[in-house]
Coordinates of C-alpha atoms in Angstrom, one line a residue:
X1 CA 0.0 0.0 0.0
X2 CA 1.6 3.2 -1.3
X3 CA 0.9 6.6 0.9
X4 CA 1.7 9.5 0.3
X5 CA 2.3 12.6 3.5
X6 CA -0.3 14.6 1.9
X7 CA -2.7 11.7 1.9
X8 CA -1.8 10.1 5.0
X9 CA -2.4 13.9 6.3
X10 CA -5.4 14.2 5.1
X11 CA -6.7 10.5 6.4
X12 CA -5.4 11.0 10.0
X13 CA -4.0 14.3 10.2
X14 CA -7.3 15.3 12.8
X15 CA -8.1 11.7 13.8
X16 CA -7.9 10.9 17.9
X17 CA -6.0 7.8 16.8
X18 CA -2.4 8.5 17.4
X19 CA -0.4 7.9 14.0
X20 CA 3.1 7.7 13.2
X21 CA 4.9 6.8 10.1
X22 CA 8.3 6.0 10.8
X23 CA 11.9 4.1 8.9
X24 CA 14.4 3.0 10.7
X25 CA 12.8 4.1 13.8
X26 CA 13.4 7.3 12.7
X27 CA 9.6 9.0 12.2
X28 CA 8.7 10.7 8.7
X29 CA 5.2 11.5 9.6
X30 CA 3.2 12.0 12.9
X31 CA -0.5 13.9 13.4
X32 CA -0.9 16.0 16.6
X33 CA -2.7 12.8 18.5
X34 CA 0.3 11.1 18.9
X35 CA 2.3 13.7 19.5
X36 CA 0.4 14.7 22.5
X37 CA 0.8 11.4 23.6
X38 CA 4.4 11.0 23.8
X39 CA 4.1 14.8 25.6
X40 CA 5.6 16.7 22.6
X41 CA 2.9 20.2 22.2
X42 CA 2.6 19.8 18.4
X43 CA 3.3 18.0 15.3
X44 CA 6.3 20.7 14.8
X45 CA 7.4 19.9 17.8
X46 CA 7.3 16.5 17.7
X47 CA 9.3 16.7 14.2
X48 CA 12.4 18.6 15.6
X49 CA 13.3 15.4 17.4
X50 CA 12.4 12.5 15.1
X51 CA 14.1 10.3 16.3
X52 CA 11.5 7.9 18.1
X53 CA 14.1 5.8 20.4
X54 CA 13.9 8.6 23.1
X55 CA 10.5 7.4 24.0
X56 CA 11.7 3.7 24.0
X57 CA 12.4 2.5 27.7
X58 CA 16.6 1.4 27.0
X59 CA 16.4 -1.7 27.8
X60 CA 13.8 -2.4 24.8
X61 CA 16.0 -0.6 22.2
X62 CA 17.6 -3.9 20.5
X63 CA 14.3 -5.6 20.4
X64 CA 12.5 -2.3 19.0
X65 CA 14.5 -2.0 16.2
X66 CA 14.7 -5.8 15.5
X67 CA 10.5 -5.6 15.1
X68 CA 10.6 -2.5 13.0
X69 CA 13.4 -3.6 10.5
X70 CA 11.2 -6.9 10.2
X71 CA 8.2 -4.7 9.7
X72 CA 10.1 -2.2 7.0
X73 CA 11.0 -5.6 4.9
X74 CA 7.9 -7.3 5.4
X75 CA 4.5 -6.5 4.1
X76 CA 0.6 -6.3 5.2
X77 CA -0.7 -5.9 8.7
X78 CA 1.6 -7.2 11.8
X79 CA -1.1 -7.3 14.8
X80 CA -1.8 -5.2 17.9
X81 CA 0.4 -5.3 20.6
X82 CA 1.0 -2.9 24.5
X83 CA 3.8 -1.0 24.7
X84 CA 4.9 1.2 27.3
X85 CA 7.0 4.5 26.2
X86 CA 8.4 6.8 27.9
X87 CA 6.8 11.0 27.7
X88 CA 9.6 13.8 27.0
X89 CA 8.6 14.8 31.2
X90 CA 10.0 11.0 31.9
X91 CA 6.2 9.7 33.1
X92 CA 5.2 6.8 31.4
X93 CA 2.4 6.1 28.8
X94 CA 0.8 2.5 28.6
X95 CA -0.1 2.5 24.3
X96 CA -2.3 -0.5 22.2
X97 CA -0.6 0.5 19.1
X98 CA -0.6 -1.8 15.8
X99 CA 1.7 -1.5 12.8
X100 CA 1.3 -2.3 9.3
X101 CA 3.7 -2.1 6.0
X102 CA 3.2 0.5 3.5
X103 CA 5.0 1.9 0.8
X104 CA 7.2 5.5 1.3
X105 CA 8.7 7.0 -0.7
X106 CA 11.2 5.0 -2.5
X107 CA 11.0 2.5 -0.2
X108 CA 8.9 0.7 2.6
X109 CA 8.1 2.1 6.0
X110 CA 6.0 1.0 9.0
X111 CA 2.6 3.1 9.8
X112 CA 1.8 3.1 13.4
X113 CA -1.5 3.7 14.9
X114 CA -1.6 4.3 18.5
X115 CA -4.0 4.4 21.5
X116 CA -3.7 5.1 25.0
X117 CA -4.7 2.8 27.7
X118 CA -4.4 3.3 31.5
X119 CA -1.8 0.5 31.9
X120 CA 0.5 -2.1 31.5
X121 CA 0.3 -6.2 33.1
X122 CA -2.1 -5.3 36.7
X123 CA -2.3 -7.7 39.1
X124 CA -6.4 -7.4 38.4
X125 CA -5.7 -8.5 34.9
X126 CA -3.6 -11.3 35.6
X127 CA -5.8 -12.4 38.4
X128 CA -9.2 -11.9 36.4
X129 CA -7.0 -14.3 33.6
X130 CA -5.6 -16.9 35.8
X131 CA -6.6 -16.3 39.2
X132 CA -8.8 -19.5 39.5
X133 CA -6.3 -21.5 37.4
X134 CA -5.4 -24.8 38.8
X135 CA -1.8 -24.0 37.8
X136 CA 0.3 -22.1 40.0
X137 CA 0.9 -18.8 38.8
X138 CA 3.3 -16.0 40.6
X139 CA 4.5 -12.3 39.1
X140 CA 7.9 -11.3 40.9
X141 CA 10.7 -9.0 40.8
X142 CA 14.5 -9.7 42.3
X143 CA 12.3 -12.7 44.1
X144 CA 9.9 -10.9 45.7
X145 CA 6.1 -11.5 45.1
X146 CA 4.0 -9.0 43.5
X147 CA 0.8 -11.3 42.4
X148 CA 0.3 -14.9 43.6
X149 CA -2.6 -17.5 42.9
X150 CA -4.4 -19.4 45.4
X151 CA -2.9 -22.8 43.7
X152 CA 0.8 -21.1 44.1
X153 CA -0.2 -20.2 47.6
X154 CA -1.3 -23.6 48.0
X155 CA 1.5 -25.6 45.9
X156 CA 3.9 -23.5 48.9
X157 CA 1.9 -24.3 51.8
X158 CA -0.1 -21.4 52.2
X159 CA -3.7 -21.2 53.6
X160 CA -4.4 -18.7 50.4
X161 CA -2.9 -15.9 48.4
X162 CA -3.7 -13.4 51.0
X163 CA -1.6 -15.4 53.4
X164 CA 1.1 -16.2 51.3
X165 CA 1.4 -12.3 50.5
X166 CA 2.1 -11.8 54.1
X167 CA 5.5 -12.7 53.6
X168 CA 6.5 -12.4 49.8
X169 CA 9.8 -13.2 50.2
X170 CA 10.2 -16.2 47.7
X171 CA 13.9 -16.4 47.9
X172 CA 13.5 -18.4 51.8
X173 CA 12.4 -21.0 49.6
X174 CA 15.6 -22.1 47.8
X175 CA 17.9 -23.6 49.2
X176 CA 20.8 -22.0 49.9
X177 CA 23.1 -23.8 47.8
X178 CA 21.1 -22.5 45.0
X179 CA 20.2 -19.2 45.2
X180 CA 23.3 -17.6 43.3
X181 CA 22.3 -19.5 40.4
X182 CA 18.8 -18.6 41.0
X183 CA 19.4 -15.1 41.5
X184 CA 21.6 -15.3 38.4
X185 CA 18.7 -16.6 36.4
X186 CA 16.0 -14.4 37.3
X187 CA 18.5 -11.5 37.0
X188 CA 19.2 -12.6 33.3
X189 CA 15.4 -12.6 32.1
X190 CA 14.6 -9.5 33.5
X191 CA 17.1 -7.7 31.5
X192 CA 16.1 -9.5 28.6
X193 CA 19.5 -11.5 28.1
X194 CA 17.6 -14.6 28.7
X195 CA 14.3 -16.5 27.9
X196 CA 12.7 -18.6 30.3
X197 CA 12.6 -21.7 29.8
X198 CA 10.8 -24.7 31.7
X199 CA 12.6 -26.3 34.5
X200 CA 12.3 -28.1 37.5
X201 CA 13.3 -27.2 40.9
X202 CA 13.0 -28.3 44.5
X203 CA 12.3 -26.2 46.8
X204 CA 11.9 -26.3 50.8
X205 CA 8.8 -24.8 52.3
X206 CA 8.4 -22.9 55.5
X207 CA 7.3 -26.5 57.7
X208 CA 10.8 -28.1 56.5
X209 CA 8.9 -29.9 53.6
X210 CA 10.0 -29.8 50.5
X211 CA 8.4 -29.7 47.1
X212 CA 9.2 -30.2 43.2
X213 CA 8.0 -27.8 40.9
X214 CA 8.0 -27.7 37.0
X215 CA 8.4 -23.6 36.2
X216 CA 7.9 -21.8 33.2
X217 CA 9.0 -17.7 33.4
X218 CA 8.3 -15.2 31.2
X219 CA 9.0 -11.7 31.5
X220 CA 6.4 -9.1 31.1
X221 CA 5.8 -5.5 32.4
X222 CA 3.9 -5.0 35.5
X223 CA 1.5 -1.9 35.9
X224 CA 4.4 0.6 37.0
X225 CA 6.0 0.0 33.5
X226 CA 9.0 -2.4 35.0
X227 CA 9.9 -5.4 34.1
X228 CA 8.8 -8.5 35.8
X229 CA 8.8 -12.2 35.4
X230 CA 5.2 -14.2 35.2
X231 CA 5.9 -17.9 36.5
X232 CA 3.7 -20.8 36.0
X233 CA 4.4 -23.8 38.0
X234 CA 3.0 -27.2 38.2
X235 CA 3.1 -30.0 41.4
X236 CA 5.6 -32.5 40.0
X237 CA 5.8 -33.7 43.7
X238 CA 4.0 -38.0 42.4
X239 CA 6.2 -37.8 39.5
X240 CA 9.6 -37.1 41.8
X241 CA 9.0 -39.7 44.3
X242 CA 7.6 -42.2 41.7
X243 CA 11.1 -41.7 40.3
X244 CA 12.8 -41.8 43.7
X245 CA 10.9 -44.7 44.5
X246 CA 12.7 -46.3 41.6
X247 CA 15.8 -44.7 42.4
X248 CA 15.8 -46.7 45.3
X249 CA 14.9 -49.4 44.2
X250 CA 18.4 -49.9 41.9
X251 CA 19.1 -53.1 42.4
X252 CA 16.0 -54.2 40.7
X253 CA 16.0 -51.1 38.3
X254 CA 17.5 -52.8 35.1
X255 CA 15.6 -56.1 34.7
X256 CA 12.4 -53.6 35.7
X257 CA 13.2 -51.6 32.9
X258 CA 13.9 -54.3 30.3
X259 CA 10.8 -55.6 31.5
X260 CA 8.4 -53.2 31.3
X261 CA 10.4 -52.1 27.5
X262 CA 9.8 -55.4 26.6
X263 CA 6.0 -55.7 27.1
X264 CA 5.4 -52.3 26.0
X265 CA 3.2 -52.6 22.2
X266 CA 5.2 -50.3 20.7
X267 CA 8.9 -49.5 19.5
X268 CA 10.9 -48.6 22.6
X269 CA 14.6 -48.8 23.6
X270 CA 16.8 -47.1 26.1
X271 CA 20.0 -45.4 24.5
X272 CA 23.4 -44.5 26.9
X273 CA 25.2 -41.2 26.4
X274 CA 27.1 -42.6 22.8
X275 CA 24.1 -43.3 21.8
X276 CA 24.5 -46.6 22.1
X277 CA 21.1 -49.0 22.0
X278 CA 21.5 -50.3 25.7
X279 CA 17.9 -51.6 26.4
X280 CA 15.0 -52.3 23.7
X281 CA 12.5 -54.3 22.5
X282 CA 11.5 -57.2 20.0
X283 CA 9.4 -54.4 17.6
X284 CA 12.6 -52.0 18.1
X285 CA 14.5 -54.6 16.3
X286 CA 11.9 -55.4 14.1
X287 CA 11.8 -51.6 12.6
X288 CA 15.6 -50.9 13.1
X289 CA 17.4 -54.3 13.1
X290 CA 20.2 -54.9 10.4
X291 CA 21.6 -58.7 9.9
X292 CA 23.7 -59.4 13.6
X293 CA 27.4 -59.3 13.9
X294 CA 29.8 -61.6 13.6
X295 CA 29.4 -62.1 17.3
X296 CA 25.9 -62.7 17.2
X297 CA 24.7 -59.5 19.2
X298 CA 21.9 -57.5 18.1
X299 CA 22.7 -54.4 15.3
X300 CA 20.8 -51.1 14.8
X301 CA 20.9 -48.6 12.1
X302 CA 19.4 -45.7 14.3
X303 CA 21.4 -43.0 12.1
X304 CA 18.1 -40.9 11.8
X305 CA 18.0 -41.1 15.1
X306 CA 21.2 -40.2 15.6
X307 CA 20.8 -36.8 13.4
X308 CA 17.6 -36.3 15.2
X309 CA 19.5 -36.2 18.8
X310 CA 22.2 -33.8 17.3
X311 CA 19.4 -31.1 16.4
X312 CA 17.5 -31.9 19.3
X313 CA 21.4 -30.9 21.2
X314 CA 21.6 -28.0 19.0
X315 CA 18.8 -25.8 19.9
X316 CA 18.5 -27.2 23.9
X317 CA 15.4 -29.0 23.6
X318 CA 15.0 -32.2 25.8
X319 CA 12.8 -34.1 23.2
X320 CA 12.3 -34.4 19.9
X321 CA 9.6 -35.7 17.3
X322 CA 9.9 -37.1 13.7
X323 CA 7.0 -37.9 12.3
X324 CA 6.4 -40.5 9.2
X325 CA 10.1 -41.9 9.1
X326 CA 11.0 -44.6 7.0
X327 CA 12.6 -46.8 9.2
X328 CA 15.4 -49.4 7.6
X329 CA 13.1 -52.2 7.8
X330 CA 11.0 -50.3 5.1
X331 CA 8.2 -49.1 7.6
X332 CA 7.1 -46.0 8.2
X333 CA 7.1 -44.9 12.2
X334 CA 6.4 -41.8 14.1
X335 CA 9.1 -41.4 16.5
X336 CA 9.4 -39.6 19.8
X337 CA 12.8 -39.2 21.7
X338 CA 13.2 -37.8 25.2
X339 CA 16.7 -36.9 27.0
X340 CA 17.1 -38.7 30.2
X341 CA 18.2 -37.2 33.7
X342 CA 21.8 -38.3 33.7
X343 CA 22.4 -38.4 30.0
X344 CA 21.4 -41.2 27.3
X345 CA 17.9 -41.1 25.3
X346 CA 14.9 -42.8 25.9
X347 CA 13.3 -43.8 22.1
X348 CA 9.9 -44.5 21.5
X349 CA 8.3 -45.3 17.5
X350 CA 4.6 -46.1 16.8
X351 CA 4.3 -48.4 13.3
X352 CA 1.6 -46.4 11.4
X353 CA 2.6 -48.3 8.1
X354 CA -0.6 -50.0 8.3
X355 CA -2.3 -46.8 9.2
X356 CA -1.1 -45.2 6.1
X357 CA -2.3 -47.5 4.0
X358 CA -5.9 -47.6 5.0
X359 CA -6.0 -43.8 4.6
X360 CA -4.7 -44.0 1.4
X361 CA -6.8 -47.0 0.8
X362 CA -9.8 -44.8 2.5
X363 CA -8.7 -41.9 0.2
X364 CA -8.4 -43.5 -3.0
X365 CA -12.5 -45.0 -3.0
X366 CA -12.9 -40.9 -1.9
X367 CA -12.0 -40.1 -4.9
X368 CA -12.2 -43.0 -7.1
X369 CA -15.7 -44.8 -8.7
X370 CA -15.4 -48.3 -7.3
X371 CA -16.7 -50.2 -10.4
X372 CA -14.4 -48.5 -13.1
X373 CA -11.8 -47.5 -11.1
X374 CA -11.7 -44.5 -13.2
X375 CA -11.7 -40.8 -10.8
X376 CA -15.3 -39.6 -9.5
X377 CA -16.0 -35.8 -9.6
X378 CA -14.1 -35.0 -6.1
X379 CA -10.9 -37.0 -7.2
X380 CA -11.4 -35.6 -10.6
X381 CA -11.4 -31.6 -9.2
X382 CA -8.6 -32.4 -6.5
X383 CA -6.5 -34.0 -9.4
X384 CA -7.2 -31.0 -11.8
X385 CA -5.9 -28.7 -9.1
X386 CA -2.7 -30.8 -8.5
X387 CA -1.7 -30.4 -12.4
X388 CA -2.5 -26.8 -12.4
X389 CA -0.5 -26.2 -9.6
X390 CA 2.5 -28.1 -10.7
X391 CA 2.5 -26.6 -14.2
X392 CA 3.0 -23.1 -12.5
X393 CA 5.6 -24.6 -10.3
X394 CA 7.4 -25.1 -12.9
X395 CA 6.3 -21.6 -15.1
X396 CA 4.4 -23.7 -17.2
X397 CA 1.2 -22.4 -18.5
X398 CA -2.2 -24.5 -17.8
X399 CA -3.8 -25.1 -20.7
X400 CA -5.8 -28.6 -21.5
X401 CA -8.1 -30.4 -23.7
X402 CA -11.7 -31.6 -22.7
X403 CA -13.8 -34.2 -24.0
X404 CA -16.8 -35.6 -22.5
X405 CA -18.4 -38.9 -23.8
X406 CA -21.8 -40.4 -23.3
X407 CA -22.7 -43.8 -24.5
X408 CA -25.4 -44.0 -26.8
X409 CA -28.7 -46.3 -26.0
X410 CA -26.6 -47.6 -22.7
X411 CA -30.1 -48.6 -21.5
X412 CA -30.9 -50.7 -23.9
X413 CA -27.9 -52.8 -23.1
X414 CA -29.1 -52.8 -19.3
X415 CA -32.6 -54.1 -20.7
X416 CA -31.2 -56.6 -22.9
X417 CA -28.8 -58.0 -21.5
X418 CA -29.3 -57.4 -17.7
X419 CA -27.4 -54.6 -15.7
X420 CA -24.1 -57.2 -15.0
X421 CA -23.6 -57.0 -18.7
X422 CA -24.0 -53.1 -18.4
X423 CA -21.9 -52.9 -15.5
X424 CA -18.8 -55.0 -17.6
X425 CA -19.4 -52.8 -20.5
X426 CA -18.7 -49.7 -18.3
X427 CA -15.7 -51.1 -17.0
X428 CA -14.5 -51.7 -20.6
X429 CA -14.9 -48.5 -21.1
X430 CA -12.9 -47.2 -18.6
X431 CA -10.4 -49.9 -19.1
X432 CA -9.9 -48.6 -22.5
X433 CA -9.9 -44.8 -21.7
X434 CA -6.8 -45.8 -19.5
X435 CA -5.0 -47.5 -22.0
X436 CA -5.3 -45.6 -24.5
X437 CA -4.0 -42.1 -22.6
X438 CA -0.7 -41.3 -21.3
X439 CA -0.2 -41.4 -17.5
X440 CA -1.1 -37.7 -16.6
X441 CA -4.2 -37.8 -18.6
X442 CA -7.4 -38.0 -16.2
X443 CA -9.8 -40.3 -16.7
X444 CA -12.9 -39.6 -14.8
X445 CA -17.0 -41.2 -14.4
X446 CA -19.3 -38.2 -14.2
X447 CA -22.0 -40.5 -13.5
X448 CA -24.0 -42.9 -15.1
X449 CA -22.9 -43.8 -18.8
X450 CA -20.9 -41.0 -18.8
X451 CA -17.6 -39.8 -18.9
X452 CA -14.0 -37.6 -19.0
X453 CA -11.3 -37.0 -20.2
X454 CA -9.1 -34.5 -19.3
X455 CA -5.9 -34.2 -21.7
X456 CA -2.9 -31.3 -20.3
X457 CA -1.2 -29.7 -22.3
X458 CA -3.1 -30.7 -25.1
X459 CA -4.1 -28.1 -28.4
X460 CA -7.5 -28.1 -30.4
X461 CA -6.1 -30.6 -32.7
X462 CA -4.8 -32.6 -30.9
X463 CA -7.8 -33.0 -27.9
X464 CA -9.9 -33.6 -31.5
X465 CA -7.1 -36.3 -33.2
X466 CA -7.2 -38.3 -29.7
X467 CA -11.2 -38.0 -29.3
X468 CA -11.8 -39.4 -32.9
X469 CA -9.7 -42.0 -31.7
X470 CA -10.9 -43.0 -28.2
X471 CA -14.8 -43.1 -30.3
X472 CA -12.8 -45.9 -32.6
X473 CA -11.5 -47.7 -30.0
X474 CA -15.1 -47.7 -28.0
X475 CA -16.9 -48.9 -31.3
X476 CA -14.7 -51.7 -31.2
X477 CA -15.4 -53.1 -27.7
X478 CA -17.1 -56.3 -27.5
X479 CA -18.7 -57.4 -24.0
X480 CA -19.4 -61.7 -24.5
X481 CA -23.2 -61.7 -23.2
X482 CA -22.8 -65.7 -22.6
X483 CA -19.9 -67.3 -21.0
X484 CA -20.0 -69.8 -24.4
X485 CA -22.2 -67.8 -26.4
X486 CA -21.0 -65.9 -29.1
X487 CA -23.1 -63.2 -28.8
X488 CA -21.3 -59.8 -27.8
X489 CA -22.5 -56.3 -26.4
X490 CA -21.5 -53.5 -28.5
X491 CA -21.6 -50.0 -28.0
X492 CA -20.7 -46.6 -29.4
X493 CA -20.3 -43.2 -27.7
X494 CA -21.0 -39.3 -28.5
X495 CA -18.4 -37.2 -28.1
X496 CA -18.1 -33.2 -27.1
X497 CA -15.0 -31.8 -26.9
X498 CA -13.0 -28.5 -26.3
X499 CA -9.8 -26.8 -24.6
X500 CA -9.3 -24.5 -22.0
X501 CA -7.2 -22.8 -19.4
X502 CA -4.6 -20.1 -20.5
X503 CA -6.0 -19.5 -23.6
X504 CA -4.9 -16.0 -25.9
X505 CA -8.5 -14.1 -25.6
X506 CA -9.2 -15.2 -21.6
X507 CA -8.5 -17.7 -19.1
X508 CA -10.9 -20.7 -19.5
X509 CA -12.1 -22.0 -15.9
X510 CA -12.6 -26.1 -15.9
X511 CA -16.1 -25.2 -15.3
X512 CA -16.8 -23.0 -18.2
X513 CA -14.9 -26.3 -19.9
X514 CA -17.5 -28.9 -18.3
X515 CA -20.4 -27.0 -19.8
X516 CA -19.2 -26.4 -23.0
X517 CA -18.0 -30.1 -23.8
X518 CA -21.6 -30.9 -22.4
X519 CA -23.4 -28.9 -24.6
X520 CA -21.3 -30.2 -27.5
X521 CA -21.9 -34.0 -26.5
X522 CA -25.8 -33.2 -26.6
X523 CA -25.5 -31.8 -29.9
X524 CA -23.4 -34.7 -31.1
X525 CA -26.5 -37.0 -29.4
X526 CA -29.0 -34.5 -31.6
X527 CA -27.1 -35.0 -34.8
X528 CA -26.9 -38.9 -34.7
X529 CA -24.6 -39.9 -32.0
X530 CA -21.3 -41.7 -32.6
X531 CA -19.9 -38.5 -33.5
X532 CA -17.4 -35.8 -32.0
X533 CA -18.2 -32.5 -31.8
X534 CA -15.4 -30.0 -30.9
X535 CA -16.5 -26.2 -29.8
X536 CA -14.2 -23.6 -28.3
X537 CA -15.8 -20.1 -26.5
X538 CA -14.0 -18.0 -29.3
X539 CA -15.9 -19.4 -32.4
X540 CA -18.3 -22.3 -32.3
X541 CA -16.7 -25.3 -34.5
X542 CA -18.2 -28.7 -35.6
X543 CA -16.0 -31.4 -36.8

């Protein structure tokens, strides 16, 4: 969208919306709304100082001119969004604002539109969101509690939020071991060098008791336009002591595990550290085995796997998914790996081979008629598309020849011979279609007696050449009526035919295509039947 300053002027120069038009954070346009927002008197005023990071808190400088060069090389609309700026009298201004691409001059720039609100992140926001969550939720700064839940109150032994408010002090609950590294952390997301993660810590409650914890923090700015962190945590205290439990139970742990991997339905095997296959079971082998060693232990070719636990590394995630791999057994799996405490990688794969294959199966009689085999309408318009769009991959243009068949006193057959003679002919039919086109050419039952053929690619001539053809090829079919009888069901077809697509005067839709083969069909059926007749939408032509 290209603007100009005297249209963008005369669009929002007096609107209350606050607008800005700015490059490289530097602003080109502003009305007087938005200037009075950021506490500048006047547009003029505004303009002496364009520069727009001196309303931008420091500490959001990097990532404000990150989103605006992303905007200025982008296009279209990028969202709403709250900021909080900063007014030339240093007081703070909480802003919706949203910002969209346009075109400036001779070159792109991001228009702003802006509108005040009273604040940023309020504890009555959060609490109105989340404050009956089940999940623990807690806003803090430098571990101290601004906003807590009743289930964080609860998950740290609190009667209720009020209570737990009493003393917000959340740093008593680390251990002391701990808390540089805590302190470090929190430290490191409030400035923005960090992003929180999810992690799980243990912490010690007030009683002596302690308590696991999975935590999620995000930072976010609280109502006073500072930032804070928003932490969600969930009661992993069953999981830790189910784990303990095993813990303890060490001895027993290994033939447990082998066990429980070995009754488990699907894939599953316990890798160490070098990736090395340590624990697994019968379908494990059966979807990764290779021919055994020379000493007659079990081999793996898990090198998918292998890549899959390098990116997995890479970018710090502690699981990993890959869906529809082809595993060296030739079967297709959807595999899910998950880092284990202490190194090494548990590996689960679900065999959806079988799966596959009845959706395809379910697909294909979607799509397909189930007596001839040959495509019904949906498959035929979902096939069309696929050609289309593959010929413009490729800067082709789609162009294609039509012809539509009907055959000619098909009933009689049915009444004559019964409808299992009727039903072979149809078949024949189709049978021949198929043989007789090459392998991107559509064949396709419209319904009844009738059918398609779609031919890309193809010119007038030669959609006519190959129709007079297919019409010599149907004459000739010969259904036996009796298995030693040599009586035979014959049949002939009518023929209307066209092209369409890309052509020189206009762009031809399939549809325009359908009716106009139609309507030359019927006309062959009026003039005798056993005949083509070819029309186009530039000049009507019999043949």
């Amino acid at each position: 969208m290209r603007f100009e300053p005297t249209e963008i002027a005369r669009l929002y120069g007096r609107s209350r919306v606050g607008v800005v038009v700015h490059q490289d954070l530097k602003a080109v346009y502003v009305n007087d709304a938005y200037a009075k927002m950021l506490g500048r008197r006047d547009v003029k005023d505004f303009m002496s100082e364009p520069d727009m990071r001196q309303y931008i808190p420091p500490s959001f400088h990097h990532e404000a001119a990150k989103l605006s060069e992303g905007f200025q090389e982008g296009h279209g609309f990028h969202g709403w969004k709250k900021v909080y700026n900063i007014r030339t009298d240093g007081t703070p201004v909480w802003m919706e604002i949203s910002d969209e691409t346009v075109e400036w001059g001779q070159g792109n720039a991001v228009l702003t539109t802006a509108q005040m609100i009273d604040n940023g992140t309020t504890a009555m926001q959060v609490d109105h969101m989340l404050g009956r969550s089940f999940i623990g939720v807690m806003v803090h700064r430098n571990m101290t509690a601004l906003y807590v839940n009743d289930a964080f109150a609860h998950l740290m032994g609190a009667e209720n939020a009020s209570k737990f408010m009493e003393n917000p002090n959340v740093l008593r609950f680390i251990p002391e071991q701990n808390r540089p590294r805590a302190l470090k952390h929190v430290a490191g997301i409030l400035s923005g060098a960090l992003r929180g993660e999810r992690h799980r810590v243990r912490d010690i409650l007030d009683d002596g008791s302690s308590v696991w914890r999975d935590l999620t923090d995000e930072r976010i700015l609280w109502h006073d336009g500072k930032p804070a962190i928003l932490t969600t945590a969930h009661d992993v205290r069953d999981e830790v002591e189910m784990n303990e439990e095993l813990v303890r139970a060490k001895a027993s742990l290994e033939e447990a595990v082998t066990e429980v991997i070995r009754l488990v339905p699907s894939a599953v095997a316990m890798l160490d550290s070098d990736l090395k296959v340590i624990h697994h079971n019968y379908e494990f082998s059966r979807l990764f085995g290779v021919p055994k060693s020379e000493d007659d232990s079990p081999s793996f070719d898990i090198s998918a796997l292998r890549e899959c636990y390098a990116k997995m590394k890479q970018n710090g995630h502690g699981h990993a998914t890959l869906d529809e791999m082809q595993t060296p057994s030739g079967r297709l799996a959807d595999i899910r790996m998950n880092m284990m405490e202490g190194g090494g990688v548990m590996v689960s794969a679900t065999d959806i081979t079988d799966h596959k294959r009845k959706e395809q199966m379910l697909d294909t009689l979607a799509s397909t008629d189930p007596l001839t085999r040959a495509l019904n309408r949906r498959g035929f318009e979902i096939a069309v598309s696929r050609l289309r769009e593959i010929r413009h991959l490729k800067d082709k243009s789609w162009v294609f020849g039509l012809i539509i068949l009907d055959l000619d006193y098909f009933k009689d057959i049915n009444d004559t011979y019964g409808h299992a003679i009727g039903d072979r002919v149809l078949e024949k039919v189709a049978e021949t279609l198929r043989q007789a086109l090459r392998d991107d050419d559509l064949v396709v039952r419209l319904g009844g007696e009738e059918f398609a053929v779609l031919l890309p690619s193809a010119t007038a001539a030669v959609t006519k050449r190959i129709g007079e053809r297919l019409a010599n090829m149907i004459r000739a079919i010969e259904v036996p009526v009796e298995k030693d009888g040599d009586a035979v069901a014959k049949v002939t077809a009518s023929f209307g035919a066209t092209v369409g697509g890309e052509g020189r005067q206009r762009f031809i839709e399939l549809a325009e295509a359908m009716a106009l083969a139609d309507e030359a069909m019927y006309a062959a059926k009026e003039a005798g039947r056993d005949q083509l007749i070819f029309r186009t939408f530039e000049r009507e032509q019999d043949s």
